[in-house]
Amino acid sequence: MTGDPPPLLTPARLRPPGPPEPTEADPIRIHHAAARDVLAKARLFTLYDQASWSEGPVWWPRARTLVWSDIVGRRVLGWREDGAVDVLLDATPFINGNAVTADDGLVHCEHGRRAISRSDGTGIPTPVATQAQGQRLNAPNDLAVADDGSIWFSDPTFGLENPRQGVPGRSESGRTAICRIGADGTAVRVIDMAQPNGLAFSPDGRTFYASQTPEHGEGEVAIFAFDRHGDTLSNRRLFARVPQGVPDGFTVDRRGWLWSSSEIGVELFDAQARHLATVPTPHLCSNCAFDTDERRLFVTGGESLWMLTLG
């Protein structure tokens, strides 16, 4: 035996290059004429269907890769534009949400280490925040990077309560909140919510959206909007409810339209909260994200990663 460290494993390729598979789902339902040009010719494709529980999609421009998490499988996966699917990060600490920073790196929400971490899509992520105001984080769930480079994330307790998606534990703060990591690297709790989940900014950064998805009646299940002024949030108000299930994760496009997951598919709302359309998926979906050009919407749910091509 020698003292040399074992060689690094080559990341696994889970799917070889190849075309996406057309997917059968119920017809798209247009509720308002404004959505017709975008969705009239939209088609749904399956890109991968062998995950355990898919979440946290984000488009990574530097690698032209759709990054997403298999939380239960403890992997971060990458769909390449040639159709291949690779393991980017393996044996993760139950990574959930992912986002891209201003310098094109990746940041992650970790249930297991109760942390926000950073990586370059290989190796072991480096924690950048594990506490807020002297108390351990709960189990960070979703995150978004603001126009000033600050990292905003939701910190519910789901990952402390479900051993399939985290490490059982207790909340040190007794709070579930929206948190922010500023330029100095310090995490602070900005505002409390009853089990906050998905989040996103409006295109101008002045409106912040966060879903609330309590499982035991602690509050209303809905998407809320806030006015954002720098590092503060105010004027909390109800934005929208999805017709079935919960608004687990969502994204906002350049028009200011919000695309939310639900039990039956993706629900589309405009900035005035008008319900524009429903895009059914074969089963419950968890989250969604656009590519840079917003011609493709990537949707996660259960074992699946889908792609909706837009008109």
PDB file of C-alpha atoms in Angstrom:
ATOM      1  CA  MET A   1       0.000   0.000   0.000  1.00  0.00           C
ATOM      2  CA  THR A   2       1.143   3.540  -0.650  1.00  0.00           C
ATOM      3  CA  GLY A   3       0.172   6.861   0.845  1.00  0.00           C
ATOM      4  CA  ASP A   4      -1.131   8.114  -2.474  1.00  0.00           C
ATOM      5  CA  PRO A   5      -4.784   9.205  -2.482  1.00  0.00           C
ATOM      6  CA  PRO A   6      -7.181   7.080  -4.548  1.00  0.00           C
ATOM      7  CA  PRO A   7      -7.732   8.319  -8.096  1.00  0.00           C
ATOM      8  CA  LEU A   8     -10.757  10.491  -8.707  1.00  0.00           C
ATOM      9  CA  LEU A   9     -13.649   8.678 -10.313  1.00  0.00           C
ATOM     10  CA  THR A  10     -14.632   9.779 -13.798  1.00  0.00           C
ATOM     11  CA  PRO A  11     -18.149  11.258 -13.636  1.00  0.00           C
ATOM     12  CA  ALA A  12     -20.716   8.780 -14.887  1.00  0.00           C
ATOM     13  CA  ARG A  13     -22.516   9.277 -18.191  1.00  0.00           C
ATOM     14  CA  LEU A  14     -26.129   8.288 -17.605  1.00  0.00           C
ATOM     15  CA  ARG A  15     -27.463   8.870 -21.113  1.00  0.00           C
ATOM     16  CA  PRO A  16     -25.531   8.893 -24.375  1.00  0.00           C
ATOM     17  CA  PRO A  17     -26.003  11.672 -26.926  1.00  0.00           C
ATOM     18  CA  GLY A  18     -29.270  11.434 -28.800  1.00  0.00           C
ATOM     19  CA  PRO A  19     -32.452  13.283 -29.687  1.00  0.00           C
ATOM     20  CA  PRO A  20     -35.119  14.087 -27.111  1.00  0.00           C
ATOM     21  CA  GLU A  21     -38.235  11.928 -26.992  1.00  0.00           C
ATOM     22  CA  PRO A  22     -41.616  13.477 -27.854  1.00  0.00           C
ATOM     23  CA  THR A  23     -43.846  13.203 -24.796  1.00  0.00           C
ATOM     24  CA  GLU A  24     -47.543  12.510 -24.588  1.00  0.00           C
ATOM     25  CA  ALA A  25     -49.449  14.828 -22.271  1.00  0.00           C
ATOM     26  CA  ASP A  26     -52.851  16.483 -22.163  1.00  0.00           C
ATOM     27  CA  PRO A  27     -53.269  19.445 -24.525  1.00  0.00           C
ATOM     28  CA  ILE A  28     -52.076  22.865 -23.398  1.00  0.00           C
ATOM     29  CA  ARG A  29     -54.957  24.975 -22.117  1.00  0.00           C
ATOM     30  CA  ILE A  30     -54.823  28.653 -23.102  1.00  0.00           C
ATOM     31  CA  HIS A  31     -56.806  30.757 -20.605  1.00  0.00           C
ATOM     32  CA  HIS A  32     -55.910  34.167 -22.054  1.00  0.00           C
ATOM     33  CA  ALA A  33     -55.109  35.259 -25.614  1.00  0.00           C
ATOM     34  CA  ALA A  34     -51.794  36.790 -24.506  1.00  0.00           C
ATOM     35  CA  ALA A  35     -50.301  33.296 -24.163  1.00  0.00           C
ATOM     36  CA  ARG A  36     -51.350  32.054 -27.583  1.00  0.00           C
ATOM     37  CA  ASP A  37     -48.303  33.177 -29.584  1.00  0.00           C
ATOM     38  CA  VAL A  38     -45.940  31.681 -27.013  1.00  0.00           C
ATOM     39  CA  LEU A  39     -47.672  28.347 -26.461  1.00  0.00           C
ATOM     40  CA  ALA A  40     -49.756  27.612 -29.579  1.00  0.00           C
ATOM     41  CA  LYS A  41     -46.939  25.562 -31.157  1.00  0.00           C
ATOM     42  CA  ALA A  42     -45.183  24.470 -27.951  1.00  0.00           C
ATOM     43  CA  ARG A  43     -44.091  20.838 -27.711  1.00  0.00           C
ATOM     44  CA  LEU A  44     -43.046  18.779 -24.710  1.00  0.00           C
ATOM     45  CA  PHE A  45     -40.067  16.387 -24.834  1.00  0.00           C
ATOM     46  CA  THR A  46     -38.525  14.004 -22.314  1.00  0.00           C
ATOM     47  CA  LEU A  47     -34.778  14.480 -21.844  1.00  0.00           C
ATOM     48  CA  TYR A  48     -34.229  12.022 -18.972  1.00  0.00           C
ATOM     49  CA  ASP A  49     -36.476   9.765 -16.880  1.00  0.00           C
ATOM     50  CA  GLN A  50     -34.264   7.781 -14.519  1.00  0.00           C
ATOM     51  CA  ALA A  51     -33.819  10.144 -11.553  1.00  0.00           C
ATOM     52  CA  SER A  52     -35.255   9.548  -8.075  1.00  0.00           C
ATOM     53  CA  TRP A  53     -36.604  13.051  -7.410  1.00  0.00           C
ATOM     54  CA  SER A  54     -35.724  15.877  -9.801  1.00  0.00           C
ATOM     55  CA  GLU A  55     -35.488  19.482  -8.600  1.00  0.00           C
ATOM     56  CA  GLY A  56     -33.539  22.724  -8.825  1.00  0.00           C
ATOM     57  CA  PRO A  57     -33.090  23.244 -12.605  1.00  0.00           C
ATOM     58  CA  VAL A  58     -30.880  26.083 -13.834  1.00  0.00           C
ATOM     59  CA  TRP A  59     -29.339  26.877 -17.212  1.00  0.00           C
ATOM     60  CA  TRP A  60     -25.531  27.159 -16.976  1.00  0.00           C
ATOM     61  CA  PRO A  61     -24.439  29.330 -19.925  1.00  0.00           C
ATOM     62  CA  ARG A  62     -20.698  28.684 -19.598  1.00  0.00           C
ATOM     63  CA  ALA A  63     -21.149  24.950 -20.140  1.00  0.00           C
ATOM     64  CA  ARG A  64     -24.359  25.217 -22.216  1.00  0.00           C
ATOM     65  CA  THR A  65     -25.769  22.659 -19.819  1.00  0.00           C
ATOM     66  CA  LEU A  66     -29.025  22.309 -17.926  1.00  0.00           C
ATOM     67  CA  VAL A  67     -28.042  21.568 -14.329  1.00  0.00           C
ATOM     68  CA  TRP A  68     -30.512  19.935 -11.964  1.00  0.00           C
ATOM     69  CA  SER A  69     -30.591  17.900  -8.755  1.00  0.00           C
ATOM     70  CA  ASP A  70     -31.654  14.348  -8.057  1.00  0.00           C
ATOM     71  CA  ILE A  71     -32.163  15.017  -4.355  1.00  0.00           C
ATOM     72  CA  VAL A  72     -32.927  11.471  -3.224  1.00  0.00           C
ATOM     73  CA  GLY A  73     -30.291  10.030  -5.566  1.00  0.00           C
ATOM     74  CA  ARG A  74     -27.791  12.535  -4.080  1.00  0.00           C
ATOM     75  CA  ARG A  75     -26.488  13.702  -7.435  1.00  0.00           C
ATOM     76  CA  VAL A  76     -26.348  16.911  -9.440  1.00  0.00           C
ATOM     77  CA  LEU A  77     -26.913  16.070 -13.088  1.00  0.00           C
ATOM     78  CA  GLY A  78     -26.222  17.873 -16.345  1.00  0.00           C
ATOM     79  CA  TRP A  79     -28.118  17.624 -19.634  1.00  0.00           C
ATOM     80  CA  ARG A  80     -25.898  18.539 -22.591  1.00  0.00           C
ATOM     81  CA  GLU A  81     -27.172  20.000 -25.841  1.00  0.00           C
ATOM     82  CA  ASP A  82     -26.226  16.821 -27.703  1.00  0.00           C
ATOM     83  CA  GLY A  83     -28.685  14.945 -25.481  1.00  0.00           C
ATOM     84  CA  ALA A  84     -26.140  13.343 -23.139  1.00  0.00           C
ATOM     85  CA  VAL A  85     -26.769  13.341 -19.388  1.00  0.00           C
ATOM     86  CA  ASP A  86     -23.774  13.352 -17.037  1.00  0.00           C
ATOM     87  CA  VAL A  87     -23.288  13.223 -13.282  1.00  0.00           C
ATOM     88  CA  LEU A  88     -21.687  16.551 -12.374  1.00  0.00           C
ATOM     89  CA  LEU A  89     -21.572  16.120  -8.579  1.00  0.00           C
ATOM     90  CA  ASP A  90     -21.907  12.711  -6.922  1.00  0.00           C
ATOM     91  CA  ALA A  91     -22.721  11.650  -3.351  1.00  0.00           C
ATOM     92  CA  THR A  92     -23.982  15.153  -2.606  1.00  0.00           C
ATOM     93  CA  PRO A  93     -25.240  16.317   0.810  1.00  0.00           C
ATOM     94  CA  PHE A  94     -28.823  16.188  -0.539  1.00  0.00           C
ATOM     95  CA  ILE A  95     -28.450  19.200  -2.841  1.00  0.00           C
ATOM     96  CA  ASN A  96     -31.766  20.758  -3.869  1.00  0.00           C
ATOM     97  CA  GLY A  97     -31.820  24.214  -5.498  1.00  0.00           C
ATOM     98  CA  ASN A  98     -29.086  25.437  -7.852  1.00  0.00           C
ATOM     99  CA  ALA A  99     -28.267  28.851  -9.309  1.00  0.00           C
ATOM    100  CA  VAL A 100     -25.591  30.539 -11.443  1.00  0.00           C
ATOM    101  CA  THR A 101     -23.537  33.409 -10.015  1.00  0.00           C
ATOM    102  CA  ALA A 102     -22.446  36.555 -11.817  1.00  0.00           C
ATOM    103  CA  ASP A 103     -19.035  35.003 -12.532  1.00  0.00           C
ATOM    104  CA  ASP A 104     -20.723  31.910 -14.012  1.00  0.00           C
ATOM    105  CA  GLY A 105     -20.076  29.581 -11.087  1.00  0.00           C
ATOM    106  CA  LEU A 106     -22.679  27.359  -9.460  1.00  0.00           C
ATOM    107  CA  VAL A 107     -24.231  27.745  -6.015  1.00  0.00           C
ATOM    108  CA  HIS A 108     -26.302  25.065  -4.320  1.00  0.00           C
ATOM    109  CA  CYS A 109     -28.764  24.536  -1.462  1.00  0.00           C
ATOM    110  CA  GLU A 110     -27.684  21.616   0.726  1.00  0.00           C
ATOM    111  CA  HIS A 111     -30.115  19.865   3.049  1.00  0.00           C
ATOM    112  CA  GLY A 112     -27.486  17.548   4.506  1.00  0.00           C
ATOM    113  CA  ARG A 113     -24.864  20.101   5.585  1.00  0.00           C
ATOM    114  CA  ARG A 114     -27.552  22.770   6.098  1.00  0.00           C
ATOM    115  CA  ALA A 115     -25.562  25.071   3.884  1.00  0.00           C
ATOM    116  CA  ILE A 116     -25.283  27.191   0.781  1.00  0.00           C
ATOM    117  CA  SER A 117     -22.278  25.951  -1.168  1.00  0.00           C
ATOM    118  CA  ARG A 118     -20.371  26.768  -4.336  1.00  0.00           C
ATOM    119  CA  SER A 119     -18.780  24.599  -7.024  1.00  0.00           C
ATOM    120  CA  ASP A 120     -17.489  24.636 -10.573  1.00  0.00           C
ATOM    121  CA  GLY A 121     -19.625  21.603 -11.441  1.00  0.00           C
ATOM    122  CA  THR A 122     -16.999  19.066 -10.339  1.00  0.00           C
ATOM    123  CA  GLY A 123     -15.561  17.737  -7.099  1.00  0.00           C
ATOM    124  CA  ILE A 124     -16.982  18.574  -3.679  1.00  0.00           C
ATOM    125  CA  PRO A 125     -18.866  21.872  -3.237  1.00  0.00           C
ATOM    126  CA  THR A 126     -17.415  24.367  -0.768  1.00  0.00           C
ATOM    127  CA  PRO A 127     -19.825  25.750   1.859  1.00  0.00           C
ATOM    128  CA  VAL A 128     -20.152  29.537   1.791  1.00  0.00           C
ATOM    129  CA  ALA A 129     -22.838  29.900   4.496  1.00  0.00           C
ATOM    130  CA  THR A 130     -23.955  27.532   7.260  1.00  0.00           C
ATOM    131  CA  GLN A 131     -25.349  30.048   9.770  1.00  0.00           C
ATOM    132  CA  ALA A 132     -27.460  33.173   9.901  1.00  0.00           C
ATOM    133  CA  GLN A 133     -27.097  35.515  12.874  1.00  0.00           C
ATOM    134  CA  GLY A 134     -25.236  32.889  14.898  1.00  0.00           C
ATOM    135  CA  GLN A 135     -27.695  30.021  14.402  1.00  0.00           C
ATOM    136  CA  ARG A 136     -27.435  27.100  11.995  1.00  0.00           C
ATOM    137  CA  LEU A 137     -29.520  27.240   8.863  1.00  0.00           C
ATOM    138  CA  ASN A 138     -32.412  24.790   8.625  1.00  0.00           C
ATOM    139  CA  ALA A 139     -32.267  23.080   5.223  1.00  0.00           C
ATOM    140  CA  PRO A 140     -31.890  25.624   2.385  1.00  0.00           C
ATOM    141  CA  ASN A 141     -34.294  24.795  -0.412  1.00  0.00           C
ATOM    142  CA  ASP A 142     -34.145  27.210  -3.360  1.00  0.00           C
ATOM    143  CA  LEU A 143     -32.032  30.216  -4.273  1.00  0.00           C
ATOM    144  CA  ALA A 144     -31.700  33.085  -6.729  1.00  0.00           C
ATOM    145  CA  VAL A 145     -28.909  35.539  -7.487  1.00  0.00           C
ATOM    146  CA  ALA A 146     -29.932  39.209  -7.517  1.00  0.00           C
ATOM    147  CA  ASP A 147     -28.681  41.885  -9.908  1.00  0.00           C
ATOM    148  CA  ASP A 148     -26.198  43.110  -7.272  1.00  0.00           C
ATOM    149  CA  GLY A 149     -24.715  39.620  -6.887  1.00  0.00           C
ATOM    150  CA  SER A 150     -26.337  38.878  -3.532  1.00  0.00           C
ATOM    151  CA  ILE A 151     -27.660  35.345  -3.027  1.00  0.00           C
ATOM    152  CA  TRP A 152     -31.219  34.976  -1.719  1.00  0.00           C
ATOM    153  CA  PHE A 153     -32.495  31.627  -0.489  1.00  0.00           C
ATOM    154  CA  SER A 154     -35.438  30.000   1.238  1.00  0.00           C
ATOM    155  CA  ASP A 155     -34.774  28.154   4.495  1.00  0.00           C
ATOM    156  CA  PRO A 156     -37.676  25.853   5.445  1.00  0.00           C
ATOM    157  CA  THR A 157     -37.388  22.692   7.551  1.00  0.00           C
ATOM    158  CA  PHE A 158     -38.438  20.075   4.978  1.00  0.00           C
ATOM    159  CA  GLY A 159     -34.909  18.666   4.734  1.00  0.00           C
ATOM    160  CA  LEU A 160     -34.774  18.231   8.520  1.00  0.00           C
ATOM    161  CA  GLU A 161     -38.031  16.280   8.569  1.00  0.00           C
ATOM    162  CA  ASN A 162     -37.705  13.906   5.608  1.00  0.00           C
ATOM    163  CA  PRO A 163     -34.798  11.435   5.945  1.00  0.00           C
ATOM    164  CA  ARG A 164     -35.019  10.597   2.228  1.00  0.00           C
ATOM    165  CA  GLN A 165     -34.094  14.199   1.423  1.00  0.00           C
ATOM    166  CA  GLY A 166     -31.816  15.234   4.270  1.00  0.00           C
ATOM    167  CA  VAL A 167     -30.465  14.538   7.736  1.00  0.00           C
ATOM    168  CA  PRO A 168     -33.032  14.599  10.568  1.00  0.00           C
ATOM    169  CA  GLY A 169     -32.475  17.491  12.950  1.00  0.00           C
ATOM    170  CA  ARG A 170     -34.075  20.459  14.655  1.00  0.00           C
ATOM    171  CA  SER A 171     -34.238  24.125  13.808  1.00  0.00           C
ATOM    172  CA  GLU A 172     -31.842  26.145  15.970  1.00  0.00           C
ATOM    173  CA  SER A 173     -33.579  29.435  15.189  1.00  0.00           C
ATOM    174  CA  GLY A 174     -37.162  28.195  15.414  1.00  0.00           C
ATOM    175  CA  ARG A 175     -37.787  30.266  12.285  1.00  0.00           C
ATOM    176  CA  THR A 176     -38.374  29.534   8.619  1.00  0.00           C
ATOM    177  CA  ALA A 177     -37.319  32.498   6.531  1.00  0.00           C
ATOM    178  CA  ILE A 178     -36.043  34.100   3.361  1.00  0.00           C
ATOM    179  CA  CYS A 179     -32.324  34.732   3.798  1.00  0.00           C
ATOM    180  CA  ARG A 180     -29.706  36.798   1.977  1.00  0.00           C
ATOM    181  CA  ILE A 181     -25.940  36.495   1.560  1.00  0.00           C
ATOM    182  CA  GLY A 182     -24.369  39.864   0.823  1.00  0.00           C
ATOM    183  CA  ALA A 183     -21.004  40.922  -0.566  1.00  0.00           C
ATOM    184  CA  ASP A 184     -19.315  40.296   2.792  1.00  0.00           C
ATOM    185  CA  GLY A 185     -20.409  36.624   2.724  1.00  0.00           C
ATOM    186  CA  THR A 186     -22.637  36.958   5.785  1.00  0.00           C
ATOM    187  CA  ALA A 187     -26.089  35.336   5.730  1.00  0.00           C
ATOM    188  CA  VAL A 188     -28.993  37.145   7.410  1.00  0.00           C
ATOM    189  CA  ARG A 189     -32.674  36.314   7.760  1.00  0.00           C
ATOM    190  CA  VAL A 190     -34.594  38.966   5.835  1.00  0.00           C
ATOM    191  CA  ILE A 191     -38.212  38.026   6.477  1.00  0.00           C
ATOM    192  CA  ASP A 192     -40.077  35.097   8.052  1.00  0.00           C
ATOM    193  CA  MET A 193     -42.508  32.937   6.070  1.00  0.00           C
ATOM    194  CA  ALA A 194     -44.341  29.711   6.896  1.00  0.00           C
ATOM    195  CA  GLN A 195     -42.118  27.173   5.115  1.00  0.00           C
ATOM    196  CA  PRO A 196     -40.880  29.256   2.147  1.00  0.00           C
ATOM    197  CA  ASN A 197     -40.013  27.275  -0.950  1.00  0.00           C
ATOM    198  CA  GLY A 198     -39.486  28.545  -4.518  1.00  0.00           C
ATOM    199  CA  LEU A 199     -38.315  32.071  -5.247  1.00  0.00           C
ATOM    200  CA  ALA A 200     -37.408  34.419  -8.111  1.00  0.00           C
ATOM    201  CA  PHE A 201     -36.956  38.085  -9.010  1.00  0.00           C
ATOM    202  CA  SER A 202     -38.849  40.168 -11.543  1.00  0.00           C
ATOM    203  CA  PRO A 203     -36.776  41.241 -14.584  1.00  0.00           C
ATOM    204  CA  ASP A 204     -36.041  44.674 -13.070  1.00  0.00           C
ATOM    205  CA  GLY A 205     -35.184  43.171  -9.674  1.00  0.00           C
ATOM    206  CA  ARG A 206     -37.724  45.351  -7.875  1.00  0.00           C
ATOM    207  CA  THR A 207     -40.229  42.586  -7.123  1.00  0.00           C
ATOM    208  CA  PHE A 208     -39.366  39.404  -5.241  1.00  0.00           C
ATOM    209  CA  TYR A 209     -41.573  36.327  -5.426  1.00  0.00           C
ATOM    210  CA  ALA A 210     -41.597  33.478  -2.906  1.00  0.00           C
ATOM    211  CA  SER A 211     -43.912  30.513  -2.554  1.00  0.00           C
ATOM    212  CA  GLN A 212     -45.107  29.291   0.820  1.00  0.00           C
ATOM    213  CA  THR A 213     -45.888  25.561   1.034  1.00  0.00           C
ATOM    214  CA  PRO A 214     -46.545  24.526   4.661  1.00  0.00           C
ATOM    215  CA  GLU A 215     -47.597  20.915   5.112  1.00  0.00           C
ATOM    216  CA  HIS A 216     -49.325  21.167   8.509  1.00  0.00           C
ATOM    217  CA  GLY A 217     -51.602  24.171   8.190  1.00  0.00           C
ATOM    218  CA  GLU A 218     -49.090  26.763   9.403  1.00  0.00           C
ATOM    219  CA  GLY A 219     -50.093  29.207   6.677  1.00  0.00           C
ATOM    220  CA  GLU A 220     -51.581  29.703   3.242  1.00  0.00           C
ATOM    221  CA  VAL A 221     -50.210  27.714   0.304  1.00  0.00           C
ATOM    222  CA  ALA A 222     -49.580  30.327  -2.380  1.00  0.00           C
ATOM    223  CA  ILE A 223     -47.057  32.524  -4.187  1.00  0.00           C
ATOM    224  CA  PHE A 224     -46.456  35.912  -2.553  1.00  0.00           C
ATOM    225  CA  ALA A 225     -44.896  39.068  -3.954  1.00  0.00           C
ATOM    226  CA  PHE A 226     -42.761  41.625  -2.110  1.00  0.00           C
ATOM    227  CA  ASP A 227     -41.302  44.998  -2.980  1.00  0.00           C
ATOM    228  CA  ARG A 228     -37.521  44.770  -2.910  1.00  0.00           C
ATOM    229  CA  HIS A 229     -35.394  47.756  -1.950  1.00  0.00           C
ATOM    230  CA  GLY A 230     -31.744  46.698  -1.961  1.00  0.00           C
ATOM    231  CA  ASP A 231     -31.389  44.181   0.842  1.00  0.00           C
ATOM    232  CA  THR A 232     -34.908  44.554   2.292  1.00  0.00           C
ATOM    233  CA  LEU A 233     -38.374  43.246   1.437  1.00  0.00           C
ATOM    234  CA  SER A 234     -41.679  44.974   2.177  1.00  0.00           C
ATOM    235  CA  ASN A 235     -45.359  45.098   1.191  1.00  0.00           C
ATOM    236  CA  ARG A 236     -45.999  41.356   1.264  1.00  0.00           C
ATOM    237  CA  ARG A 237     -49.074  40.488  -0.786  1.00  0.00           C
ATOM    238  CA  LEU A 238     -50.764  37.444  -2.278  1.00  0.00           C
ATOM    239  CA  PHE A 239     -49.749  36.983  -5.903  1.00  0.00           C
ATOM    240  CA  ALA A 240     -51.324  33.706  -7.066  1.00  0.00           C
ATOM    241  CA  ARG A 241     -52.440  30.217  -6.126  1.00  0.00           C
ATOM    242  CA  VAL A 242     -52.099  27.209  -8.404  1.00  0.00           C
ATOM    243  CA  PRO A 243     -55.346  25.318  -9.098  1.00  0.00           C
ATOM    244  CA  GLN A 244     -54.016  21.939  -7.900  1.00  0.00           C
ATOM    245  CA  GLY A 245     -51.118  20.929  -5.684  1.00  0.00           C
ATOM    246  CA  VAL A 246     -48.483  23.400  -4.521  1.00  0.00           C
ATOM    247  CA  PRO A 247     -46.309  26.035  -6.245  1.00  0.00           C
ATOM    248  CA  ASP A 248     -43.106  24.188  -5.379  1.00  0.00           C
ATOM    249  CA  GLY A 249     -40.690  26.030  -7.687  1.00  0.00           C
ATOM    250  CA  PHE A 250     -41.028  28.601 -10.451  1.00  0.00           C
ATOM    251  CA  THR A 251     -39.210  30.972 -12.776  1.00  0.00           C
ATOM    252  CA  VAL A 252     -39.900  34.459 -14.174  1.00  0.00           C
ATOM    253  CA  ASP A 253     -39.189  35.320 -17.818  1.00  0.00           C
ATOM    254  CA  ARG A 254     -38.172  38.631 -19.425  1.00  0.00           C
ATOM    255  CA  ARG A 255     -41.804  39.622 -19.903  1.00  0.00           C
ATOM    256  CA  GLY A 256     -42.333  39.330 -16.157  1.00  0.00           C
ATOM    257  CA  TRP A 257     -44.478  36.216 -16.615  1.00  0.00           C
ATOM    258  CA  LEU A 258     -44.231  33.654 -13.835  1.00  0.00           C
ATOM    259  CA  TRP A 259     -44.120  29.938 -14.732  1.00  0.00           C
ATOM    260  CA  SER A 260     -44.968  27.805 -11.691  1.00  0.00           C
ATOM    261  CA  SER A 261     -44.967  24.090 -10.993  1.00  0.00           C
ATOM    262  CA  SER A 262     -48.157  22.406  -9.815  1.00  0.00           C
ATOM    263  CA  GLU A 263     -49.649  18.964  -9.393  1.00  0.00           C
ATOM    264  CA  ILE A 264     -50.816  18.859 -13.020  1.00  0.00           C
ATOM    265  CA  GLY A 265     -48.041  20.743 -14.815  1.00  0.00           C
ATOM    266  CA  VAL A 266     -46.817  24.292 -15.329  1.00  0.00           C
ATOM    267  CA  GLU A 267     -49.165  27.201 -14.579  1.00  0.00           C
ATOM    268  CA  LEU A 268     -48.454  30.506 -16.325  1.00  0.00           C
ATOM    269  CA  PHE A 269     -49.295  33.909 -14.816  1.00  0.00           C
ATOM    270  CA  ASP A 270     -48.517  37.397 -16.106  1.00  0.00           C
ATOM    271  CA  ALA A 271     -47.120  40.172 -13.905  1.00  0.00           C
ATOM    272  CA  GLN A 272     -50.673  41.187 -12.950  1.00  0.00           C
ATOM    273  CA  ALA A 273     -51.323  37.602 -11.755  1.00  0.00           C
ATOM    274  CA  ARG A 274     -53.724  36.783 -14.593  1.00  0.00           C
ATOM    275  CA  HIS A 275     -53.769  33.020 -15.152  1.00  0.00           C
ATOM    276  CA  LEU A 276     -52.679  32.782 -18.799  1.00  0.00           C
ATOM    277  CA  ALA A 277     -52.282  29.058 -19.438  1.00  0.00           C
ATOM    278  CA  THR A 278     -51.804  25.533 -18.090  1.00  0.00           C
ATOM    279  CA  VAL A 279     -49.155  23.249 -19.592  1.00  0.00           C
ATOM    280  CA  PRO A 280     -49.912  19.686 -18.442  1.00  0.00           C
ATOM    281  CA  THR A 281     -47.039  17.299 -17.752  1.00  0.00           C
ATOM    282  CA  PRO A 282     -47.292  13.490 -17.543  1.00  0.00           C
ATOM    283  CA  HIS A 283     -47.125  13.698 -13.734  1.00  0.00           C
ATOM    284  CA  LEU A 284     -46.520  16.194 -10.938  1.00  0.00           C
ATOM    285  CA  CYS A 285     -43.738  18.689 -11.620  1.00  0.00           C
ATOM    286  CA  SER A 286     -41.460  20.380  -9.108  1.00  0.00           C
ATOM    287  CA  ASN A 287     -39.716  23.319 -10.794  1.00  0.00           C
ATOM    288  CA  CYS A 288     -38.725  24.923 -14.096  1.00  0.00           C
ATOM    289  CA  ALA A 289     -36.063  27.145 -15.677  1.00  0.00           C
ATOM    290  CA  PHE A 290     -35.382  28.813 -19.042  1.00  0.00           C
ATOM    291  CA  ASP A 291     -32.303  28.720 -21.208  1.00  0.00           C
ATOM    292  CA  THR A 292     -30.595  32.022 -22.072  1.00  0.00           C
ATOM    293  CA  ASP A 293     -32.761  32.750 -25.119  1.00  0.00           C
ATOM    294  CA  GLU A 294     -35.985  31.681 -23.375  1.00  0.00           C
ATOM    295  CA  ARG A 295     -36.895  29.433 -26.293  1.00  0.00           C
ATOM    296  CA  ARG A 296     -36.813  26.330 -24.109  1.00  0.00           C
ATOM    297  CA  LEU A 297     -38.380  25.797 -20.694  1.00  0.00           C
ATOM    298  CA  PHE A 298     -36.835  22.927 -18.733  1.00  0.00           C
ATOM    299  CA  VAL A 299     -39.199  21.270 -16.270  1.00  0.00           C
ATOM    300  CA  THR A 300     -38.377  18.826 -13.472  1.00  0.00           C
ATOM    301  CA  GLY A 301     -40.658  16.376 -11.716  1.00  0.00           C
ATOM    302  CA  GLY A 302     -40.271  12.968 -10.099  1.00  0.00           C
ATOM    303  CA  GLU A 303     -37.892  10.877 -12.177  1.00  0.00           C
ATOM    304  CA  SER A 304     -38.140  13.212 -15.168  1.00  0.00           C
ATOM    305  CA  LEU A 305     -36.523  16.159 -16.895  1.00  0.00           C
ATOM    306  CA  TRP A 306     -38.711  17.571 -19.663  1.00  0.00           C
ATOM    307  CA  MET A 307     -38.183  20.344 -22.209  1.00  0.00           C
ATOM    308  CA  LEU A 308     -40.949  22.567 -23.538  1.00  0.00           C
ATOM    309  CA  THR A 309     -40.028  24.218 -26.840  1.00  0.00           C
ATOM    310  CA  LEU A 310     -41.787  27.566 -27.257  1.00  0.00           C
ATOM    311  CA  GLY A 311     -43.010  29.509 -30.246  1.00  0.00           C
TER     312      GLY A 311
END
